[in-house]
Amino acid sequence: MRLTIDEYSQQFKMSKEMINSKLRAKKLNYIIEDNKTYIIVANKAKTPESINSTNTQEPQEPKVEAKKEATVKTKAVSKPKTTVATILALYQRENQQLKAKIIQLEEKIDKLIDDKEQMLRDEMQKIEQVYSAKDEQLKNILELVNAKLMLESTNQTVHEVETLQTQKNIENVEDVEKNGDSKLIELRAYLKTLKLKSYQRKVIRKRFLAVYDSDVRIIQQNGKLYLDFSKYDYSDLLEY
């Protein structure tokens, strides 16, 4: 059986101050529920007067056994004290543990995101390098092709011009030889009709320039040297 302090005071005719003193000295068994103190009393508890009257009648051994039974009952009835502060402390500790786990998860997520972004950047860089190298190779190939085409075109044009000029000079020489007249032919044009190399033509031309003032066979007009095959023989000067 459990009684409040007021009920215990009325039943056992004790003041509240004395009851509180006994509670502080732990001379009474009690429990606290909902911030309210309950005093544990055995079912066959007696008043102080009855206790004093039975001290002379009852033997000592039954009294000790009764006290042991009352102590065992009070221990069985008493429960562990659970307060609001204890519950709050438990909640706070669990909350801190959850926060720590959340922080760890966020750090792992951030690291995974950073690693993924770094992988993507590396892949993009590799792709750009590959395309850049291919573009450079393609550019070099196109430049080589263009240079080759331009060179072939230039060589073809030069060859056509030289062919036309040679044919014209040959025609002029043939006309002079066939007609036997005094038609003159320019030295440079005549040398181009011969199967001579460039340096050979230069040597022959220098030879003509060296003697044109004293050789009547060489005719100068407008700064150019002319030959007249109908009248003169130039084999000595044309030898190489």
PDB file of C-alpha atoms in Angstrom:
ATOM      1  CA  MET A   1       0.000   0.000   0.000  1.00  0.00           C
ATOM      2  CA  ARG A   2       1.235   3.515  -0.713  1.00  0.00           C
ATOM      3  CA  LEU A   3       0.164   6.776   0.908  1.00  0.00           C
ATOM      4  CA  THR A   4       0.770  10.393   0.171  1.00  0.00           C
ATOM      5  CA  ILE A   5       2.484  12.538   2.774  1.00  0.00           C
ATOM      6  CA  ASP A   6      -0.846  14.043   3.836  1.00  0.00           C
ATOM      7  CA  GLU A   7      -2.459  10.589   4.138  1.00  0.00           C
ATOM      8  CA  TYR A   8       0.526   9.241   6.054  1.00  0.00           C
ATOM      9  CA  SER A   9       0.463  12.241   8.388  1.00  0.00           C
ATOM     10  CA  GLN A  10      -3.255  11.757   9.148  1.00  0.00           C
ATOM     11  CA  GLN A  11      -3.033   8.008   9.579  1.00  0.00           C
ATOM     12  CA  PHE A  12       0.042   7.899  11.782  1.00  0.00           C
ATOM     13  CA  LYS A  13      -0.537  11.251  13.508  1.00  0.00           C
ATOM     14  CA  MET A  14       2.825  12.658  12.465  1.00  0.00           C
ATOM     15  CA  SER A  15       3.697  16.130  11.290  1.00  0.00           C
ATOM     16  CA  LYS A  16       4.796  16.707   7.722  1.00  0.00           C
ATOM     17  CA  GLU A  17       8.136  18.087   8.905  1.00  0.00           C
ATOM     18  CA  MET A  18       8.899  14.843  10.717  1.00  0.00           C
ATOM     19  CA  ILE A  19       7.813  12.785   7.713  1.00  0.00           C
ATOM     20  CA  ASN A  20      10.063  14.807   5.374  1.00  0.00           C
ATOM     21  CA  SER A  21      12.937  14.424   7.848  1.00  0.00           C
ATOM     22  CA  LYS A  22      12.476  10.646   7.831  1.00  0.00           C
ATOM     23  CA  LEU A  23      12.303  10.650   4.042  1.00  0.00           C
ATOM     24  CA  ARG A  24      15.570  12.577   3.795  1.00  0.00           C
ATOM     25  CA  ALA A  25      17.168  10.168   6.256  1.00  0.00           C
ATOM     26  CA  LYS A  26      15.781   7.302   4.149  1.00  0.00           C
ATOM     27  CA  LYS A  27      14.006   5.853   7.146  1.00  0.00           C
ATOM     28  CA  LEU A  28      10.833   5.437   5.067  1.00  0.00           C
ATOM     29  CA  ASN A  29      10.462   3.667   1.760  1.00  0.00           C
ATOM     30  CA  TYR A  30       9.022   5.892  -0.924  1.00  0.00           C
ATOM     31  CA  ILE A  31       8.649   6.317  -4.670  1.00  0.00           C
ATOM     32  CA  ILE A  32       8.137   9.357  -6.911  1.00  0.00           C
ATOM     33  CA  GLU A  33       5.604   9.259  -9.718  1.00  0.00           C
ATOM     34  CA  ASP A  34       4.517  12.274 -11.756  1.00  0.00           C
ATOM     35  CA  ASN A  35       6.553  14.536  -9.451  1.00  0.00           C
ATOM     36  CA  LYS A  36       4.547  13.282  -6.461  1.00  0.00           C
ATOM     37  CA  THR A  37       5.983  11.366  -3.461  1.00  0.00           C
ATOM     38  CA  TYR A  38       4.292   8.158  -2.241  1.00  0.00           C
ATOM     39  CA  ILE A  39       5.286   6.421   1.009  1.00  0.00           C
ATOM     40  CA  ILE A  40       5.251   2.614   0.870  1.00  0.00           C
ATOM     41  CA  VAL A  41       3.425   1.082   3.837  1.00  0.00           C
ATOM     42  CA  ALA A  42       2.935  -2.614   4.543  1.00  0.00           C
ATOM     43  CA  ASN A  43      -0.699  -3.824   4.526  1.00  0.00           C
ATOM     44  CA  LYS A  44      -0.552  -4.817   8.199  1.00  0.00           C
ATOM     45  CA  ALA A  45       1.207  -1.705   9.274  1.00  0.00           C
ATOM     46  CA  LYS A  46       0.351  -0.601  12.793  1.00  0.00           C
ATOM     47  CA  THR A  47       0.091   2.699  14.444  1.00  0.00           C
ATOM     48  CA  PRO A  48       2.783   3.794  16.891  1.00  0.00           C
ATOM     49  CA  GLU A  49       0.445   3.154  19.805  1.00  0.00           C
ATOM     50  CA  SER A  50      -0.284  -0.413  18.702  1.00  0.00           C
ATOM     51  CA  ILE A  51       3.408  -1.009  18.089  1.00  0.00           C
ATOM     52  CA  ASN A  52       4.236   0.139  21.671  1.00  0.00           C
ATOM     53  CA  SER A  53       1.467  -2.026  23.136  1.00  0.00           C
ATOM     54  CA  THR A  54       2.542  -5.178  21.289  1.00  0.00           C
ATOM     55  CA  ASN A  55       6.230  -4.859  22.145  1.00  0.00           C
ATOM     56  CA  THR A  56       5.612  -6.518  25.525  1.00  0.00           C
ATOM     57  CA  GLN A  57       3.329  -9.225  24.209  1.00  0.00           C
ATOM     58  CA  GLU A  58       5.061 -10.477  21.007  1.00  0.00           C
ATOM     59  CA  PRO A  59       8.381 -12.285  21.161  1.00  0.00           C
ATOM     60  CA  GLN A  60      11.424 -10.722  19.529  1.00  0.00           C
ATOM     61  CA  GLU A  61      11.824 -13.233  16.702  1.00  0.00           C
ATOM     62  CA  PRO A  62       8.378 -12.764  15.044  1.00  0.00           C
ATOM     63  CA  LYS A  63       8.977  -8.983  15.071  1.00  0.00           C
ATOM     64  CA  VAL A  64      12.250  -9.378  13.143  1.00  0.00           C
ATOM     65  CA  GLU A  65      10.585 -11.676  10.649  1.00  0.00           C
ATOM     66  CA  ALA A  66       7.768  -9.163  10.103  1.00  0.00           C
ATOM     67  CA  LYS A  67      10.294  -6.411   9.441  1.00  0.00           C
ATOM     68  CA  LYS A  68      12.093  -8.630   6.899  1.00  0.00           C
ATOM     69  CA  GLU A  69       8.812  -9.403   5.105  1.00  0.00           C
ATOM     70  CA  ALA A  70       7.915  -5.699   5.005  1.00  0.00           C
ATOM     71  CA  THR A  71      11.357  -4.842   3.587  1.00  0.00           C
ATOM     72  CA  VAL A  72      11.058  -7.515   0.903  1.00  0.00           C
ATOM     73  CA  LYS A  73       7.585  -6.271  -0.073  1.00  0.00           C
ATOM     74  CA  THR A  74       8.714  -2.647  -0.255  1.00  0.00           C
ATOM     75  CA  LYS A  75      11.681  -3.645  -2.412  1.00  0.00           C
ATOM     76  CA  ALA A  76       9.402  -5.615  -4.717  1.00  0.00           C
ATOM     77  CA  VAL A  77       6.957  -2.741  -5.020  1.00  0.00           C
ATOM     78  CA  SER A  78       9.607   0.005  -5.563  1.00  0.00           C
ATOM     79  CA  LYS A  79      10.412   0.803  -9.186  1.00  0.00           C
ATOM     80  CA  PRO A  80      13.430   2.524 -10.759  1.00  0.00           C
ATOM     81  CA  LYS A  81      13.010   6.276 -10.754  1.00  0.00           C
ATOM     82  CA  THR A  82      12.566   7.732 -14.261  1.00  0.00           C
ATOM     83  CA  THR A  83      12.521  11.508 -14.529  1.00  0.00           C
ATOM     84  CA  VAL A  84      11.907  13.977 -17.341  1.00  0.00           C
ATOM     85  CA  ALA A  85      15.545  15.045 -17.217  1.00  0.00           C
ATOM     86  CA  THR A  86      16.662  11.467 -17.869  1.00  0.00           C
ATOM     87  CA  ILE A  87      14.350  11.152 -20.865  1.00  0.00           C
ATOM     88  CA  LEU A  88      15.528  14.489 -22.240  1.00  0.00           C
ATOM     89  CA  ALA A  89      19.151  13.441 -21.819  1.00  0.00           C
ATOM     90  CA  LEU A  90      18.473  10.246 -23.763  1.00  0.00           C
ATOM     91  CA  TYR A  91      16.751  12.155 -26.558  1.00  0.00           C
ATOM     92  CA  GLN A  92      19.601  14.674 -26.734  1.00  0.00           C
ATOM     93  CA  ARG A  93      22.193  11.921 -26.927  1.00  0.00           C
ATOM     94  CA  GLU A  94      20.288  10.141 -29.709  1.00  0.00           C
ATOM     95  CA  ASN A  95      19.843  13.462 -31.512  1.00  0.00           C
ATOM     96  CA  GLN A  96      23.581  14.146 -31.391  1.00  0.00           C
ATOM     97  CA  GLN A  97      24.336  10.667 -32.717  1.00  0.00           C
ATOM     98  CA  LEU A  98      21.886  11.182 -35.594  1.00  0.00           C
ATOM     99  CA  LYS A  99      23.432  14.566 -36.396  1.00  0.00           C
ATOM    100  CA  ALA A 100      26.900  13.017 -36.473  1.00  0.00           C
ATOM    101  CA  LYS A 101      25.679  10.292 -38.865  1.00  0.00           C
ATOM    102  CA  ILE A 102      23.998  12.905 -41.091  1.00  0.00           C
ATOM    103  CA  ILE A 103      27.236  14.925 -41.249  1.00  0.00           C
ATOM    104  CA  GLN A 104      29.204  11.799 -42.207  1.00  0.00           C
ATOM    105  CA  LEU A 105      26.693  10.944 -44.948  1.00  0.00           C
ATOM    106  CA  GLU A 106      26.797  14.501 -46.310  1.00  0.00           C
ATOM    107  CA  GLU A 107      30.607  14.391 -46.424  1.00  0.00           C
ATOM    108  CA  LYS A 108      30.511  11.083 -48.308  1.00  0.00           C
ATOM    109  CA  ILE A 109      27.953  12.462 -50.769  1.00  0.00           C
ATOM    110  CA  ASP A 110      30.042  15.612 -51.360  1.00  0.00           C
ATOM    111  CA  LYS A 111      33.149  13.488 -51.954  1.00  0.00           C
ATOM    112  CA  LEU A 112      31.301  11.270 -54.438  1.00  0.00           C
ATOM    113  CA  ILE A 113      30.009  14.331 -56.312  1.00  0.00           C
ATOM    114  CA  ASP A 114      33.504  15.873 -56.436  1.00  0.00           C
ATOM    115  CA  ASP A 115      35.012  12.616 -57.700  1.00  0.00           C
ATOM    116  CA  LYS A 116      32.349  12.317 -60.396  1.00  0.00           C
ATOM    117  CA  GLU A 117      32.876  15.897 -61.554  1.00  0.00           C
ATOM    118  CA  GLN A 118      36.644  15.371 -61.681  1.00  0.00           C
ATOM    119  CA  MET A 119      36.156  12.228 -63.772  1.00  0.00           C
ATOM    120  CA  LEU A 120      33.916  14.116 -66.187  1.00  0.00           C
ATOM    121  CA  ARG A 121      36.442  16.958 -66.479  1.00  0.00           C
ATOM    122  CA  ASP A 122      39.244  14.476 -67.199  1.00  0.00           C
ATOM    123  CA  GLU A 123      37.168  12.735 -69.866  1.00  0.00           C
ATOM    124  CA  MET A 124      36.291  16.059 -71.519  1.00  0.00           C
ATOM    125  CA  GLN A 125      39.952  17.068 -71.535  1.00  0.00           C
ATOM    126  CA  LYS A 126      40.962  13.774 -73.148  1.00  0.00           C
ATOM    127  CA  ILE A 127      38.269  14.126 -75.819  1.00  0.00           C
ATOM    128  CA  GLU A 128      39.336  17.707 -76.568  1.00  0.00           C
ATOM    129  CA  GLN A 129      42.968  16.638 -76.889  1.00  0.00           C
ATOM    130  CA  VAL A 130      42.040  13.835 -79.289  1.00  0.00           C
ATOM    131  CA  TYR A 131      39.924  16.109 -81.491  1.00  0.00           C
ATOM    132  CA  SER A 132      42.565  18.843 -81.381  1.00  0.00           C
ATOM    133  CA  ALA A 133      45.253  16.398 -82.539  1.00  0.00           C
ATOM    134  CA  LYS A 134      43.010  15.123 -85.330  1.00  0.00           C
ATOM    135  CA  ASP A 135      42.181  18.667 -86.438  1.00  0.00           C
ATOM    136  CA  GLU A 136      45.884  19.521 -86.553  1.00  0.00           C
ATOM    137  CA  GLN A 137      46.641  16.426 -88.622  1.00  0.00           C
ATOM    138  CA  LEU A 138      43.794  17.176 -91.015  1.00  0.00           C
ATOM    139  CA  LYS A 139      44.966  20.779 -91.339  1.00  0.00           C
ATOM    140  CA  ASN A 140      48.502  19.651 -92.186  1.00  0.00           C
ATOM    141  CA  ILE A 141      47.207  17.185 -94.760  1.00  0.00           C
ATOM    142  CA  LEU A 142      45.062  19.849 -96.426  1.00  0.00           C
ATOM    143  CA  GLU A 143      47.982  22.264 -96.515  1.00  0.00           C
ATOM    144  CA  LEU A 144      50.197  19.643 -98.143  1.00  0.00           C
ATOM    145  CA  VAL A 145      47.534  18.816-100.729  1.00  0.00           C
ATOM    146  CA  ASN A 146      46.979  22.482-101.532  1.00  0.00           C
ATOM    147  CA  ALA A 147      50.712  23.121-101.831  1.00  0.00           C
ATOM    148  CA  LYS A 148      51.095  20.141-104.154  1.00  0.00           C
ATOM    149  CA  LEU A 149      48.180  21.258-106.331  1.00  0.00           C
ATOM    150  CA  MET A 150      49.520  24.799-106.533  1.00  0.00           C
ATOM    151  CA  LEU A 151      52.999  23.531-107.438  1.00  0.00           C
ATOM    152  CA  GLU A 152      51.615  21.281-110.152  1.00  0.00           C
ATOM    153  CA  SER A 153      49.495  24.112-111.508  1.00  0.00           C
ATOM    154  CA  THR A 154      52.462  26.498-111.529  1.00  0.00           C
ATOM    155  CA  ASN A 155      54.741  23.984-113.232  1.00  0.00           C
ATOM    156  CA  GLN A 156      52.100  23.255-115.829  1.00  0.00           C
ATOM    157  CA  THR A 157      51.600  26.968-116.560  1.00  0.00           C
ATOM    158  CA  VAL A 158      55.355  27.607-116.849  1.00  0.00           C
ATOM    159  CA  HIS A 159      55.758  24.608-119.108  1.00  0.00           C
ATOM    160  CA  GLU A 160      52.934  25.774-121.361  1.00  0.00           C
ATOM    161  CA  VAL A 161      54.395  29.278-121.584  1.00  0.00           C
ATOM    162  CA  GLU A 162      57.862  27.971-122.356  1.00  0.00           C
ATOM    163  CA  THR A 163      56.446  25.597-124.955  1.00  0.00           C
ATOM    164  CA  LEU A 164      54.548  28.382-126.693  1.00  0.00           C
ATOM    165  CA  GLN A 165      57.570  30.671-126.640  1.00  0.00           C
ATOM    166  CA  THR A 166      59.813  27.941-127.952  1.00  0.00           C
ATOM    167  CA  GLN A 167      57.423  27.100-130.750  1.00  0.00           C
ATOM    168  CA  LYS A 168      57.228  30.769-131.693  1.00  0.00           C
ATOM    169  CA  ASN A 169      60.995  31.128-131.763  1.00  0.00           C
ATOM    170  CA  ILE A 170      61.370  27.970-133.797  1.00  0.00           C
ATOM    171  CA  GLU A 171      58.860  29.251-136.281  1.00  0.00           C
ATOM    172  CA  ASN A 172      60.784  32.526-136.551  1.00  0.00           C
ATOM    173  CA  VAL A 173      64.089  30.736-137.122  1.00  0.00           C
ATOM    174  CA  GLU A 174      62.547  28.416-139.682  1.00  0.00           C
ATOM    175  CA  ASP A 175      61.104  31.384-141.521  1.00  0.00           C
ATOM    176  CA  VAL A 176      64.509  33.033-141.638  1.00  0.00           C
ATOM    177  CA  GLU A 177      66.243  29.913-142.889  1.00  0.00           C
ATOM    178  CA  LYS A 178      63.571  29.133-145.493  1.00  0.00           C
ATOM    179  CA  ASN A 179      63.161  32.612-146.920  1.00  0.00           C
ATOM    180  CA  GLY A 180      66.861  33.466-146.866  1.00  0.00           C
ATOM    181  CA  ASP A 181      66.023  37.130-146.303  1.00  0.00           C
ATOM    182  CA  SER A 182      67.622  39.501-143.821  1.00  0.00           C
ATOM    183  CA  LYS A 183      65.004  38.981-141.129  1.00  0.00           C
ATOM    184  CA  LEU A 184      66.678  39.282-137.749  1.00  0.00           C
ATOM    185  CA  ILE A 185      66.141  37.024-134.736  1.00  0.00           C
ATOM    186  CA  GLU A 186      66.728  38.037-131.158  1.00  0.00           C
ATOM    187  CA  LEU A 187      69.582  36.185-129.405  1.00  0.00           C
ATOM    188  CA  ARG A 188      67.672  35.286-126.241  1.00  0.00           C
ATOM    189  CA  ALA A 189      64.765  33.837-128.199  1.00  0.00           C
ATOM    190  CA  TYR A 190      67.096  31.830-130.403  1.00  0.00           C
ATOM    191  CA  LEU A 191      68.961  30.381-127.427  1.00  0.00           C
ATOM    192  CA  LYS A 192      65.675  29.150-125.941  1.00  0.00           C
ATOM    193  CA  THR A 193      65.073  27.091-129.091  1.00  0.00           C
ATOM    194  CA  LEU A 194      68.306  25.200-128.519  1.00  0.00           C
ATOM    195  CA  LYS A 195      68.480  22.233-126.211  1.00  0.00           C
ATOM    196  CA  LEU A 196      70.703  23.962-123.718  1.00  0.00           C
ATOM    197  CA  LYS A 197      70.635  24.283-119.987  1.00  0.00           C
ATOM    198  CA  SER A 198      70.111  27.600-118.305  1.00  0.00           C
ATOM    199  CA  TYR A 199      73.738  28.137-117.329  1.00  0.00           C
ATOM    200  CA  GLN A 200      74.857  27.248-120.877  1.00  0.00           C
ATOM    201  CA  ARG A 201      72.590  29.903-122.372  1.00  0.00           C
ATOM    202  CA  LYS A 202      74.009  32.427-119.908  1.00  0.00           C
ATOM    203  CA  VAL A 203      77.610  31.617-120.961  1.00  0.00           C
ATOM    204  CA  ILE A 204      76.796  32.018-124.667  1.00  0.00           C
ATOM    205  CA  ARG A 205      74.944  35.260-124.047  1.00  0.00           C
ATOM    206  CA  LYS A 206      77.922  36.683-122.102  1.00  0.00           C
ATOM    207  CA  ARG A 207      80.144  35.683-125.023  1.00  0.00           C
ATOM    208  CA  PHE A 208      77.999  37.683-127.444  1.00  0.00           C
ATOM    209  CA  LEU A 209      77.919  40.659-125.078  1.00  0.00           C
ATOM    210  CA  ALA A 210      81.695  40.648-124.839  1.00  0.00           C
ATOM    211  CA  VAL A 211      82.247  41.026-128.652  1.00  0.00           C
ATOM    212  CA  TYR A 212      79.139  42.730-129.997  1.00  0.00           C
ATOM    213  CA  ASP A 213      80.945  46.106-130.240  1.00  0.00           C
ATOM    214  CA  SER A 214      83.723  44.726-132.511  1.00  0.00           C
ATOM    215  CA  ASP A 215      81.836  41.983-134.343  1.00  0.00           C
ATOM    216  CA  VAL A 216      79.752  43.202-137.278  1.00  0.00           C
ATOM    217  CA  ARG A 217      77.735  39.985-137.254  1.00  0.00           C
ATOM    218  CA  ILE A 218      76.004  41.023-134.060  1.00  0.00           C
ATOM    219  CA  ILE A 219      73.335  43.660-134.434  1.00  0.00           C
ATOM    220  CA  GLN A 220      72.115  45.684-131.454  1.00  0.00           C
ATOM    221  CA  GLN A 221      68.714  47.288-131.482  1.00  0.00           C
ATOM    222  CA  ASN A 222      66.873  48.806-128.510  1.00  0.00           C
ATOM    223  CA  GLY A 223      69.250  47.166-126.043  1.00  0.00           C
ATOM    224  CA  LYS A 224      68.805  43.676-127.552  1.00  0.00           C
ATOM    225  CA  LEU A 225      71.147  41.563-129.612  1.00  0.00           C
ATOM    226  CA  TYR A 226      69.946  40.230-132.965  1.00  0.00           C
ATOM    227  CA  LEU A 227      71.387  37.649-135.330  1.00  0.00           C
ATOM    228  CA  ASP A 228      71.126  37.438-139.133  1.00  0.00           C
ATOM    229  CA  PHE A 229      71.612  33.842-140.197  1.00  0.00           C
ATOM    230  CA  SER A 230      71.051  34.707-143.879  1.00  0.00           C
ATOM    231  CA  LYS A 231      74.332  36.629-143.974  1.00  0.00           C
ATOM    232  CA  TYR A 232      76.543  35.371-141.167  1.00  0.00           C
ATOM    233  CA  ASP A 233      77.698  32.194-139.467  1.00  0.00           C
ATOM    234  CA  TYR A 234      77.708  32.201-135.672  1.00  0.00           C
ATOM    235  CA  SER A 235      78.960  28.702-135.033  1.00  0.00           C
ATOM    236  CA  ASP A 236      82.142  29.955-133.308  1.00  0.00           C
ATOM    237  CA  LEU A 237      80.113  31.908-130.759  1.00  0.00           C
ATOM    238  CA  LEU A 238      77.375  29.330-130.308  1.00  0.00           C
ATOM    239  CA  GLU A 239      79.729  26.484-129.492  1.00  0.00           C
ATOM    240  CA  TYR A 240      79.642  25.083-126.030  1.00  0.00           C
TER     241      TYR A 240
END
